[in-house]
Amino acid sequence: MNILHKYTKENLKKNRSRTIVTIIGIILSMTLFTAVIEGAYSGREYFKNTVIATEGCFHTVFKDLNKEQAEGVIHDKDVDKVEYTQEVGYGIINSKNVDKPYLRVVTASENLDKLLRIELIKGRMPKNESEIVLPMHLQDNGGVEVKVGQTIDIDLGKRYLKGKELTSSYGYFNNKEDGTEELSYLSHHKYKVVGIIERLDRNVEEPLCPG
């Protein structure tokens, strides 16, 4: 080992120019390698933060689950955090959009906004079941004027087409070919509007949803 060390040292002394070029090459290579790693990490962080800002920090969405299926997801050892929404029903809201005639009301778990991006435009989030936030596109797209502080009285029910219940994944049915859907009214509700929000991500509120 000492002989190799001595030989290497003597060789470096005799070939100083080559040694300097080699050292500079190593430094440049490490600099380039570091820059590539930093760039890849920065790119990853940028895309991650963009998704969180526009959609939220959830990995997947399960839809139309029954109670047993929901319990299975909640207690799955591979699932870290779970938040949920539960549909209360659909009600006529005098929308000018013929494909979205309803207001679809859902309840949400307390920390839903920790996983799902919910951007408040005005007001605040609800604190109890008699308060509600409405999406801005109810006014922009549906022509229904909404204001913080107003009260909404509405009958809510489920959608049916030829005896089959329709979920939010189905668009509005009102034609001769497929038939016309009906609302089965279940209950009357009174809400105070406490906030206006941006439209939710399409993973949660599908474009086809008629509410």
C-alpha atoms as an extended CHARMM CRD file, in Angstrom:
* protein
*
       211  EXT
         1         1  MET       CA              0.0000000000        0.0000000000        0.0000000000  PROA      1               0.0000000000
         2         2  ASN       CA              2.9000000000        2.3540000000        0.8250000000  PROA      2               0.0000000000
         3         3  ILE       CA              4.5130000000        1.5770000000       -2.5370000000  PROA      3               0.0000000000
         4         4  LEU       CA              1.3020000000        2.4480000000       -4.4070000000  PROA      4               0.0000000000
         5         5  HSD       CA              0.9420000000        5.6430000000       -2.3850000000  PROA      5               0.0000000000
         6         6  LYS       CA              4.5670000000        6.6480000000       -3.1410000000  PROA      6               0.0000000000
         7         7  TYR       CA              4.2040000000        5.7850000000       -6.8270000000  PROA      7               0.0000000000
         8         8  THR       CA              0.9790000000        7.8130000000       -7.1600000000  PROA      8               0.0000000000
         9         9  LYS       CA              2.5340000000       10.8170000000       -5.4080000000  PROA      9               0.0000000000
        10        10  GLU       CA              5.6000000000       10.7850000000       -7.6580000000  PROA      10              0.0000000000
        11        11  ASN       CA              3.4560000000       10.3630000000      -10.7660000000  PROA      11              0.0000000000
        12        12  LEU       CA              1.3040000000       13.3660000000       -9.8280000000  PROA      12              0.0000000000
        13        13  LYS       CA              4.4100000000       15.5190000000       -9.3060000000  PROA      13              0.0000000000
        14        14  LYS       CA              5.8430000000       14.6090000000      -12.7110000000  PROA      14              0.0000000000
        15        15  ASN       CA              2.5350000000       15.3080000000      -14.5160000000  PROA      15              0.0000000000
        16        16  ARG       CA              1.3190000000       18.4720000000      -12.8360000000  PROA      16              0.0000000000
        17        17  SER       CA             -0.5890000000       19.8220000000      -15.8430000000  PROA      17              0.0000000000
        18        18  ARG       CA             -2.5250000000       16.6000000000      -16.2890000000  PROA      18              0.0000000000
        19        19  THR       CA             -3.1490000000       16.4600000000      -12.5300000000  PROA      19              0.0000000000
        20        20  ILE       CA             -4.5470000000       20.0050000000      -12.4690000000  PROA      20              0.0000000000
        21        21  VAL       CA             -6.7830000000       19.2730000000      -15.4700000000  PROA      21              0.0000000000
        22        22  THR       CA             -7.9940000000       16.0670000000      -13.7950000000  PROA      22              0.0000000000
        23        23  ILE       CA             -8.8020000000       17.8920000000      -10.5460000000  PROA      23              0.0000000000
        24        24  ILE       CA            -10.6480000000       20.6280000000      -12.4360000000  PROA      24              0.0000000000
        25        25  GLY       CA            -12.5680000000       17.9390000000      -14.3610000000  PROA      25              0.0000000000
        26        26  ILE       CA            -13.5800000000       16.2270000000      -11.1360000000  PROA      26              0.0000000000
        27        27  ILE       CA            -14.7470000000       19.5410000000       -9.6220000000  PROA      27              0.0000000000
        28        28  LEU       CA            -16.7820000000       20.4080000000      -12.7360000000  PROA      28              0.0000000000
        29        29  SER       CA            -18.2800000000       16.9210000000      -12.8410000000  PROA      29              0.0000000000
        30        30  MET       CA            -19.3640000000       17.1250000000       -9.2090000000  PROA      30              0.0000000000
        31        31  THR       CA            -20.7430000000       20.6320000000       -9.7650000000  PROA      31              0.0000000000
        32        32  LEU       CA            -22.7680000000       19.4240000000      -12.7530000000  PROA      32              0.0000000000
        33        33  PHE       CA            -23.9620000000       16.3630000000      -10.8460000000  PROA      33              0.0000000000
        34        34  THR       CA            -25.0460000000       18.5380000000       -7.9180000000  PROA      34              0.0000000000
        35        35  ALA       CA            -26.8400000000       20.9460000000      -10.2680000000  PROA      35              0.0000000000
        36        36  VAL       CA            -28.7480000000       18.0740000000      -11.9180000000  PROA      36              0.0000000000
        37        37  ILE       CA            -29.8140000000       16.6740000000       -8.5350000000  PROA      37              0.0000000000
        38        38  GLU       CA            -30.8570000000       20.1300000000       -7.3100000000  PROA      38              0.0000000000
        39        39  GLY       CA            -32.7790000000       20.7700000000      -10.5170000000  PROA      39              0.0000000000
        40        40  ALA       CA            -34.6160000000       17.4540000000      -10.2760000000  PROA      40              0.0000000000
        41        41  TYR       CA            -35.4930000000       18.0800000000       -6.6180000000  PROA      41              0.0000000000
        42        42  SER       CA            -36.6370000000       21.6590000000       -7.3210000000  PROA      42              0.0000000000
        43        43  GLY       CA            -38.7750000000       20.4500000000      -10.2210000000  PROA      43              0.0000000000
        44        44  ARG       CA            -40.3630000000       17.7670000000       -8.0740000000  PROA      44              0.0000000000
        45        45  GLU       CA            -41.1110000000       20.2790000000       -5.2960000000  PROA      45              0.0000000000
        46        46  TYR       CA            -42.5520000000       22.7580000000       -7.8150000000  PROA      46              0.0000000000
        47        47  PHE       CA            -44.9710000000       20.2260000000       -9.3150000000  PROA      47              0.0000000000
        48        48  LYS       CA            -45.9430000000       18.9310000000       -5.8600000000  PROA      48              0.0000000000
        49        49  ASN       CA            -46.6720000000       22.4200000000       -4.5540000000  PROA      49              0.0000000000
        50        50  THR       CA            -48.5950000000       23.2770000000       -7.7370000000  PROA      50              0.0000000000
        51        51  VAL       CA            -50.8660000000       20.2470000000       -7.2860000000  PROA      51              0.0000000000
        52        52  ILE       CA            -51.4160000000       21.0770000000       -3.5980000000  PROA      52              0.0000000000
        53        53  ALA       CA            -52.2880000000       24.6850000000       -4.4800000000  PROA      53              0.0000000000
        54        54  THR       CA            -54.7090000000       23.7880000000       -7.2810000000  PROA      54              0.0000000000
        55        55  GLU       CA            -56.2290000000       20.4930000000       -6.0810000000  PROA      55              0.0000000000
        56        56  GLY       CA            -55.1430000000       19.6480000000       -2.5330000000  PROA      56              0.0000000000
        57        57  CYS       CA            -52.7780000000       17.1990000000       -0.8570000000  PROA      57              0.0000000000
        58        58  PHE       CA            -54.8130000000       13.9970000000       -1.1850000000  PROA      58              0.0000000000
        59        59  HSD       CA            -53.7390000000       10.9500000000       -3.1630000000  PROA      59              0.0000000000
        60        60  THR       CA            -57.0780000000        9.5050000000       -4.2280000000  PROA      60              0.0000000000
        61        61  VAL       CA            -60.8500000000        9.9630000000       -4.0120000000  PROA      61              0.0000000000
        62        62  PHE       CA            -63.3800000000        7.1720000000       -3.4580000000  PROA      62              0.0000000000
        63        63  LYS       CA            -66.9250000000        7.9100000000       -4.5970000000  PROA      63              0.0000000000
        64        64  ASP       CA            -70.3920000000        6.5450000000       -3.8890000000  PROA      64              0.0000000000
        65        65  LEU       CA            -69.2640000000        4.3280000000       -1.0100000000  PROA      65              0.0000000000
        66        66  ASN       CA            -71.7350000000        2.6160000000        1.3130000000  PROA      66              0.0000000000
        67        67  LYS       CA            -71.1500000000        2.5890000000        5.0700000000  PROA      67              0.0000000000
        68        68  GLU       CA            -69.2020000000       -0.6840000000        5.0930000000  PROA      68              0.0000000000
        69        69  GLN       CA            -66.9410000000        0.4120000000        2.2480000000  PROA      69              0.0000000000
        70        70  ALA       CA            -66.2590000000        3.7500000000        3.9340000000  PROA      70              0.0000000000
        71        71  GLU       CA            -65.3750000000        2.0060000000        7.2070000000  PROA      71              0.0000000000
        72        72  GLY       CA            -62.9970000000       -0.2420000000        5.2820000000  PROA      72              0.0000000000
        73        73  VAL       CA            -61.1360000000        2.7500000000        3.8740000000  PROA      73              0.0000000000
        74        74  ILE       CA            -60.9890000000        4.5420000000        7.2420000000  PROA      74              0.0000000000
        75        75  HSD       CA            -59.4830000000        1.5260000000        9.0280000000  PROA      75              0.0000000000
        76        76  ASP       CA            -57.1160000000        0.4730000000        6.2510000000  PROA      76              0.0000000000
        77        77  LYS       CA            -53.5860000000        0.3250000000        7.6960000000  PROA      77              0.0000000000
        78        78  ASP       CA            -52.1300000000        1.8240000000        4.5040000000  PROA      78              0.0000000000
        79        79  VAL       CA            -54.3390000000        4.9260000000        4.7020000000  PROA      79              0.0000000000
        80        80  ASP       CA            -52.8240000000        7.8120000000        6.6490000000  PROA      80              0.0000000000
        81        81  LYS       CA            -55.5950000000       10.4500000000        6.6220000000  PROA      81              0.0000000000
        82        82  VAL       CA            -59.2530000000       10.3750000000        5.6220000000  PROA      82              0.0000000000
        83        83  GLU       CA            -61.7490000000       13.2110000000        5.1800000000  PROA      83              0.0000000000
        84        84  TYR       CA            -65.1650000000       12.9130000000        3.5850000000  PROA      84              0.0000000000
        85        85  THR       CA            -68.2790000000       14.5390000000        2.2090000000  PROA      85              0.0000000000
        86        86  GLN       CA            -71.7740000000       13.1070000000        2.5000000000  PROA      86              0.0000000000
        87        87  GLU       CA            -74.5830000000       14.0670000000        0.1770000000  PROA      87              0.0000000000
        88        88  VAL       CA            -77.6390000000       15.6650000000        1.7780000000  PROA      88              0.0000000000
        89        89  GLY       CA            -79.5540000000       16.0330000000       -1.4630000000  PROA      89              0.0000000000
        90        90  TYR       CA            -80.4880000000       18.0700000000       -4.5230000000  PROA      90              0.0000000000
        91        91  GLY       CA            -82.8590000000       21.0270000000       -4.6630000000  PROA      91              0.0000000000
        92        92  ILE       CA            -84.2520000000       23.3400000000       -7.3440000000  PROA      92              0.0000000000
        93        93  ILE       CA            -82.3450000000       26.6250000000       -7.2530000000  PROA      93              0.0000000000
        94        94  ASN       CA            -83.7320000000       28.4310000000      -10.3560000000  PROA      94              0.0000000000
        95        95  SER       CA            -80.4760000000       28.0400000000      -12.2420000000  PROA      95              0.0000000000
        96        96  LYS       CA            -80.3180000000       29.4180000000      -15.7660000000  PROA      96              0.0000000000
        97        97  ASN       CA            -77.9840000000       26.6130000000      -16.8120000000  PROA      97              0.0000000000
        98        98  VAL       CA            -80.3150000000       23.9620000000      -18.2560000000  PROA      98              0.0000000000
        99        99  ASP       CA            -77.7700000000       21.2150000000      -17.5780000000  PROA      99              0.0000000000
       100       100  LYS       CA            -77.3250000000       22.2040000000      -13.9230000000  PROA      100             0.0000000000
       101       101  PRO       CA            -80.7730000000       22.9900000000      -12.4980000000  PROA      101             0.0000000000
       102       102  TYR       CA            -79.9780000000       21.9530000000       -8.9110000000  PROA      102             0.0000000000
       103       103  LEU       CA            -78.1220000000       23.0060000000       -5.8250000000  PROA      103             0.0000000000
       104       104  ARG       CA            -76.3170000000       19.9070000000       -4.5530000000  PROA      104             0.0000000000
       105       105  VAL       CA            -75.7820000000       20.1060000000       -0.8010000000  PROA      105             0.0000000000
       106       106  VAL       CA            -73.1630000000       18.0300000000        0.9960000000  PROA      106             0.0000000000
       107       107  THR       CA            -71.9050000000       17.9010000000        4.5590000000  PROA      107             0.0000000000
       108       108  ALA       CA            -68.1710000000       17.6510000000        5.1530000000  PROA      108             0.0000000000
       109       109  SER       CA            -65.8600000000       16.3740000000        7.8530000000  PROA      109             0.0000000000
       110       110  GLU       CA            -64.2920000000       19.0510000000       10.0220000000  PROA      110             0.0000000000
       111       111  ASN       CA            -60.7940000000       18.9730000000        8.5140000000  PROA      111             0.0000000000
       112       112  LEU       CA            -61.6930000000       18.4870000000        4.8570000000  PROA      112             0.0000000000
       113       113  ASP       CA            -59.8630000000       21.6980000000        3.9480000000  PROA      113             0.0000000000
       114       114  LYS       CA            -56.6180000000       20.1660000000        5.2510000000  PROA      114             0.0000000000
       115       115  LEU       CA            -56.6140000000       17.6950000000        2.3270000000  PROA      115             0.0000000000
       116       116  LEU       CA            -58.8470000000       19.3620000000       -0.2700000000  PROA      116             0.0000000000
       117       117  ARG       CA            -58.1970000000       22.8270000000       -1.6590000000  PROA      117             0.0000000000
       118       118  ILE       CA            -61.1220000000       25.0050000000       -0.5860000000  PROA      118             0.0000000000
       119       119  GLU       CA            -60.5020000000       28.6250000000       -1.5270000000  PROA      119             0.0000000000
       120       120  LEU       CA            -62.6760000000       31.1880000000        0.1980000000  PROA      120             0.0000000000
       121       121  ILE       CA            -63.5360000000       34.2730000000       -1.8500000000  PROA      121             0.0000000000
       122       122  LYS       CA            -65.7460000000       35.9130000000        0.7810000000  PROA      122             0.0000000000
       123       123  GLY       CA            -66.8710000000       35.2020000000        4.3330000000  PROA      123             0.0000000000
       124       124  ARG       CA            -65.8530000000       32.1300000000        6.3200000000  PROA      124             0.0000000000
       125       125  MET       CA            -66.3580000000       28.3670000000        6.5400000000  PROA      125             0.0000000000
       126       126  PRO       CA            -69.5270000000       26.9690000000        8.2010000000  PROA      126             0.0000000000
       127       127  LYS       CA            -69.4260000000       26.1930000000       11.9170000000  PROA      127             0.0000000000
       128       128  ASN       CA            -72.6280000000       24.1390000000       12.1600000000  PROA      128             0.0000000000
       129       129  GLU       CA            -75.2690000000       22.3640000000       10.0690000000  PROA      129             0.0000000000
       130       130  SER       CA            -77.4140000000       25.4840000000        9.6450000000  PROA      130             0.0000000000
       131       131  GLU       CA            -74.6400000000       27.3480000000        7.8100000000  PROA      131             0.0000000000
       132       132  ILE       CA            -73.4690000000       26.8720000000        4.2240000000  PROA      132             0.0000000000
       133       133  VAL       CA            -70.8660000000       28.0780000000        1.7470000000  PROA      133             0.0000000000
       134       134  LEU       CA            -71.8280000000       28.3740000000       -1.9120000000  PROA      134             0.0000000000
       135       135  PRO       CA            -69.5910000000       28.1310000000       -4.9820000000  PROA      135             0.0000000000
       136       136  MET       CA            -69.0030000000       31.2510000000       -7.0720000000  PROA      136             0.0000000000
       137       137  HSD       CA            -69.9550000000       29.4080000000      -10.2720000000  PROA      137             0.0000000000
       138       138  LEU       CA            -73.5250000000       29.1140000000       -8.9800000000  PROA      138             0.0000000000
       139       139  GLN       CA            -73.6960000000       32.7980000000       -9.8790000000  PROA      139             0.0000000000
       140       140  ASP       CA            -71.2180000000       32.9200000000      -12.7630000000  PROA      140             0.0000000000
       141       141  ASN       CA            -72.4730000000       29.7840000000      -14.5130000000  PROA      141             0.0000000000
       142       142  GLY       CA            -75.9960000000       29.3970000000      -13.1700000000  PROA      142             0.0000000000
       143       143  GLY       CA            -77.0510000000       33.0220000000      -12.9410000000  PROA      143             0.0000000000
       144       144  VAL       CA            -78.1930000000       32.6270000000       -9.3170000000  PROA      144             0.0000000000
       145       145  GLU       CA            -77.2140000000       35.6720000000       -7.2580000000  PROA      145             0.0000000000
       146       146  VAL       CA            -75.6360000000       34.6680000000       -3.9660000000  PROA      146             0.0000000000
       147       147  LYS       CA            -74.6480000000       36.9140000000       -1.0700000000  PROA      147             0.0000000000
       148       148  VAL       CA            -73.0170000000       36.2990000000        2.2690000000  PROA      148             0.0000000000
       149       149  GLY       CA            -75.6160000000       36.7230000000        5.0160000000  PROA      149             0.0000000000
       150       150  GLN       CA            -78.6590000000       35.6850000000        3.0120000000  PROA      150             0.0000000000
       151       151  THR       CA            -80.8690000000       32.7630000000        4.0320000000  PROA      151             0.0000000000
       152       152  ILE       CA            -81.8030000000       29.8700000000        1.7430000000  PROA      152             0.0000000000
       153       153  ASP       CA            -84.9880000000       27.8150000000        2.1780000000  PROA      153             0.0000000000
       154       154  ILE       CA            -84.8430000000       24.6990000000        0.0460000000  PROA      154             0.0000000000
       155       155  ASP       CA            -86.3570000000       21.2170000000       -0.2690000000  PROA      155             0.0000000000
       156       156  LEU       CA            -83.7070000000       18.5640000000       -0.8190000000  PROA      156             0.0000000000
       157       157  GLY       CA            -84.1090000000       15.0770000000       -2.2040000000  PROA      157             0.0000000000
       158       158  LYS       CA            -82.5830000000       12.3600000000       -4.3250000000  PROA      158             0.0000000000
       159       159  ARG       CA            -82.5140000000       12.0840000000       -8.1240000000  PROA      159             0.0000000000
       160       160  TYR       CA            -84.2070000000        9.1540000000       -9.8310000000  PROA      160             0.0000000000
       161       161  LEU       CA            -84.5190000000        7.9940000000      -13.4280000000  PROA      161             0.0000000000
       162       162  LYS       CA            -86.9560000000        5.1410000000      -14.0860000000  PROA      162             0.0000000000
       163       163  GLY       CA            -86.6640000000        4.0110000000      -10.4850000000  PROA      163             0.0000000000
       164       164  LYS       CA            -82.8540000000        4.1200000000      -10.3740000000  PROA      164             0.0000000000
       165       165  GLU       CA            -81.1110000000        6.5640000000       -8.0400000000  PROA      165             0.0000000000
       166       166  LEU       CA            -78.6220000000        8.8230000000       -9.7960000000  PROA      166             0.0000000000
       167       167  THR       CA            -75.3070000000        9.8670000000       -8.2890000000  PROA      167             0.0000000000
       168       168  SER       CA            -73.3340000000       13.0180000000       -9.0400000000  PROA      168             0.0000000000
       169       169  SER       CA            -71.4340000000       11.0650000000      -11.7010000000  PROA      169             0.0000000000
       170       170  TYR       CA            -74.5370000000       11.2130000000      -13.9230000000  PROA      170             0.0000000000
       171       171  GLY       CA            -75.4150000000       14.3240000000      -15.8840000000  PROA      171             0.0000000000
       172       172  TYR       CA            -78.9130000000       15.7940000000      -15.9980000000  PROA      172             0.0000000000
       173       173  PHE       CA            -81.5000000000       13.6360000000      -17.8000000000  PROA      173             0.0000000000
       174       174  ASN       CA            -84.2290000000       15.5760000000      -19.5710000000  PROA      174             0.0000000000
       175       175  ASN       CA            -84.7900000000       14.2760000000      -23.0950000000  PROA      175             0.0000000000
       176       176  LYS       CA            -87.0800000000       11.9660000000      -25.0760000000  PROA      176             0.0000000000
       177       177  GLU       CA            -84.3960000000        9.3670000000      -25.7240000000  PROA      177             0.0000000000
       178       178  ASP       CA            -83.2610000000        8.7230000000      -22.1370000000  PROA      178             0.0000000000
       179       179  GLY       CA            -86.2470000000       10.0650000000      -20.2220000000  PROA      179             0.0000000000
       180       180  THR       CA            -86.6610000000       12.7670000000      -17.6130000000  PROA      180             0.0000000000
       181       181  GLU       CA            -85.3170000000       12.3790000000      -14.1120000000  PROA      181             0.0000000000
       182       182  GLU       CA            -87.3540000000       13.2010000000      -11.0110000000  PROA      182             0.0000000000
       183       183  LEU       CA            -86.6010000000       14.4700000000       -7.5240000000  PROA      183             0.0000000000
       184       184  SER       CA            -87.8930000000       12.5150000000       -4.5590000000  PROA      184             0.0000000000
       185       185  TYR       CA            -88.1400000000       15.1410000000       -1.8150000000  PROA      185             0.0000000000
       186       186  LEU       CA            -87.0140000000       14.0030000000        1.5890000000  PROA      186             0.0000000000
       187       187  SER       CA            -86.6900000000       17.0820000000        3.7870000000  PROA      187             0.0000000000
       188       188  HSD       CA            -86.8330000000       20.8510000000        4.0500000000  PROA      188             0.0000000000
       189       189  HSD       CA            -83.7150000000       22.7980000000        4.9780000000  PROA      189             0.0000000000
       190       190  LYS       CA            -82.8850000000       26.3600000000        5.9390000000  PROA      190             0.0000000000
       191       191  TYR       CA            -79.3150000000       27.6030000000        5.6070000000  PROA      191             0.0000000000
       192       192  LYS       CA            -77.5040000000       30.8480000000        6.2690000000  PROA      192             0.0000000000
       193       193  VAL       CA            -74.8780000000       31.6440000000        3.6340000000  PROA      193             0.0000000000
       194       194  VAL       CA            -71.6260000000       32.4140000000        5.4800000000  PROA      194             0.0000000000
       195       195  GLY       CA            -69.1360000000       32.2240000000        2.6100000000  PROA      195             0.0000000000
       196       196  ILE       CA            -68.4790000000       32.0410000000       -1.1210000000  PROA      196             0.0000000000
       197       197  ILE       CA            -65.8580000000       29.6090000000       -2.4320000000  PROA      197             0.0000000000
       198       198  GLU       CA            -64.1340000000       28.8300000000       -5.7020000000  PROA      198             0.0000000000
       199       199  ARG       CA            -65.3660000000       25.7700000000       -7.5810000000  PROA      199             0.0000000000
       200       200  LEU       CA            -64.0000000000       22.5530000000       -6.0920000000  PROA      200             0.0000000000
       201       201  ASP       CA            -61.5250000000       20.3150000000       -7.8960000000  PROA      201             0.0000000000
       202       202  ARG       CA            -63.0370000000       18.0420000000      -10.5800000000  PROA      202             0.0000000000
       203       203  ASN       CA            -61.9140000000       14.9760000000       -8.5840000000  PROA      203             0.0000000000
       204       204  VAL       CA            -64.5520000000       15.9690000000       -6.0150000000  PROA      204             0.0000000000
       205       205  GLU       CA            -67.0990000000       17.8600000000       -8.1130000000  PROA      205             0.0000000000
       206       206  GLU       CA            -67.3590000000       16.2100000000      -11.5010000000  PROA      206             0.0000000000
       207       207  PRO       CA            -68.0930000000       18.4240000000      -14.5480000000  PROA      207             0.0000000000
       208       208  LEU       CA            -71.1350000000       16.2360000000      -15.3550000000  PROA      208             0.0000000000
       209       209  CYS       CA            -72.7070000000       16.8370000000      -11.9340000000  PROA      209             0.0000000000
       210       210  PRO       CA            -76.0480000000       18.6790000000      -12.4860000000  PROA      210             0.0000000000
       211       211  GLY       CA            -75.7500000000       20.5670000000       -9.2060000000  PROA      211             0.0000000000
